[in-house]
Amino acid sequence: MPVSRKLFIKTFGCQMNVYDSGRMSDALAASGYVEAASPDEADLVILNTCHIREKAAEKVFSELGRLRLLKSRRLEEGRRMIIGVAGCVAQAQGEEILDRAPVVDLVLGPQAYHKLPEIEQRVRSGERVIEMDFPAEEKFERLRGVDRRAAAAPVSAFLAVQEGCDKFCTFCVVPYTRGAEYSRPSGQILEEARKLAGQGVREITLLGQNVNAWSGGGEHGGNWRLADLLGAVAALPGIERLRYTTSHPRDMDDSLIEAHGALPQLMPYLHLPVQSGSDRILQAMNRRHNAEDYLRILERVRRARPGIALASDFIVGFPGETDADFEATMDLVREVNYAQSYSFKYSPRPGTPAAERDDQVDEALKAERLERLQTLINAQQLAFNAACEGREMAVLFDRPGRRPGQMAGRSPYLQAVHAEAGPELAGQVARVRIVNAGANSLTAELAGPAAATRKEAELEIRS
Ligand code: 5AD
Ligand code: SF4
C-alpha cells in the first residue's frame, strides 16, 4: 500500500469541472491520496479552473499567491506541498501560468487528467510538468479503469457522456479550451452507470458541454441519440431519477422531446439556454436559431411534459446589443416564464470573435440591464416556488438540512427542499408537502412513506 498523502482540490466553474475533480481524486486515490479538509494540510493542491467569464485567470493568480505562503510555511516545517493548476485556464494560459507563478509544479489541461498519477510521480522527483493533451477519447478510456471510491459515493451523481463543443458561439471559449465535440461510447457510459447504481446512487445527471449533441452506437448496434441513452440508463435497476445538462436548442431532437413524456425517471426539469431574445443578437452570437425556433421547442417540450420546470442562461450586453435587443430578451423571459435562470454580463474572452468587435457595450449599461433582467428572473423563480406551496411531491433526500433534525434534498424540479426528518432518509425518495416557499429553497413536511418516484411520475405524466 502506498504512503498516505493528502489532496485538496478547489473547483471553480461548471459541473463538468466538479465531475473532473471527482475523477482526479479517484485517480490519485490509487497513489495513496486521501482528501484533506483544507489546503493547509494538503501535500497536493489542485486548482481546477474555469475560463468562461472575466477575471477567471486573475482569480487563479490570487489563489496561487495565497498558496505560495502556505507552501513556504510547510517547507519550513520540512514538508513538501505540490501545487497544480488544471481546467480551462490551464488549457488557455498554461505557459503563462508557469512563467508567472514559480510556485506551480504542474499544469494540466482538461484532457490530460488520466495522466495525473504518473505526472505526480514526475513532479515528486523534481520535474515541473505541463501537459495539455487532446483528444478526450483517451482520457475517458483511461479514467474508466479507475474505480470511484465507494465510501464517497453520493446519492446523486454526475456522469460525463460528452465533452467539448463544435458550435462556436462567438462569445464562448469552450470550443477552444475543451476542444471538439466528443461522445463517449454508450457501453462505457452504461458500465459507469451500473457501477454507480451498485454503489447506491439513485439519481444520475448526464453531463456534457453540449450534452444533447451526444450520439453513438447503441449497446446492441444501431445509432443512438441522447434519448436512447437516457432510456437505457433509466432501465438500470436502482436508478430512480435522471437528468441531463447542458443542452443546445439546435440539438433538441424529436426523440429527446418525446423522452420527456415517455420516461418517468426523467425529471421534469430542462435547462435549455437561449442567451438572448433578439434575433439580431442570436445571429451575431452564431446560435443558428432564432427566438421563435426556441419558443416552439419549449412549447413542444411543455406539451410532452406538462408542468416541466424550464431554465435558461442569458447574456446581457453582447457587442452591439441595443435597448430594443435587450427588451426582446425581457419579452422572451416574460413569455416563457422560467422556473430558474442564470444571467451574466457579456465578458470578452480573448481569442473569441465577439471580443474583437469594436461595438462593445458600456459596463454601466450592462450592469443596469443585468439588474433589470435579474429582478424579473428572481420574481419568476419565487412565483414558481410559491406555486408549489400546499403541493405534494417526491423529494430525493441526500444530506443533512440547515438545522439539526432536518434533512435536505431535491424536488423533481431541482428545488432545494428542507424537512424535519431523521438521517435514515438519506438516499430515499419520500413524499412531502410543501409548507413554505422562499426564492432559493422550500420547506416541507413529510407526507407519507417513501414512494417510488416512478409511480409518481407516471401519474404526473398521465394527468
Ligand atoms: N460572457 C458572459 N457569459 C458567458 N457565458 C459563456 N461565455 C460567456 C461570456 N463570454 C455564459 C453563457 C453560457 C454559460 C455557461 O455562461 O450564458 O450558457
Ligand atoms: Fe459555448 Fe455555444 Fe458551445 Fe455552449 S454551445 S459551449 S455557449 S460555444
Short mmCIF file of C-alpha atoms and ligand atoms in Angstrom, two decimals, residues 52 164-175 209-210 248 275 287, ligand 2:
data_model
loop_
_atom_site.label_atom_id
_atom_site.label_comp_id
_atom_site.label_asym_id
_atom_site.label_seq_id
_atom_site.Cartn_x
_atom_site.Cartn_y
_atom_site.Cartn_z
CA ILE A 52 -15.81 31.07 -19.11
CA GLY A 164 -16.24 19.68 -25.98
CA CYS A 165 -18.24 21.73 -28.41
CA ASP A 166 -18.31 22.38 -32.15
CA LYS A 167 -20.88 25.15 -32.04
CA PHE A 168 -18.54 28.13 -31.80
CA CYS A 169 -20.90 30.67 -30.33
CA THR A 170 -18.95 33.86 -30.88
CA PHE A 171 -18.75 34.74 -27.17
CA CYS A 172 -17.60 31.38 -25.86
CA VAL A 173 -14.18 29.87 -25.07
CA VAL A 174 -15.39 26.30 -24.61
CA PRO A 175 -14.63 25.12 -28.17
CA GLN A 209 -20.93 20.89 -22.54
CA ASN A 210 -23.40 20.16 -25.27
CA HIS A 248 -28.33 23.46 -27.08
CA GLN A 275 -28.76 33.58 -24.29
CA ARG A 287 -26.50 30.46 -32.26
FE1 SF4 B 2 -20.10 27.68 -25.73
FE2 SF4 B 2 -22.06 27.86 -27.54
FE3 SF4 B 2 -20.68 25.57 -27.27
FE4 SF4 B 2 -22.39 26.32 -25.33
S1 SF4 B 2 -22.93 25.82 -27.48
S2 SF4 B 2 -20.30 25.54 -25.03
S3 SF4 B 2 -22.17 28.54 -25.39
S4 SF4 B 2 -19.86 27.53 -27.98
#
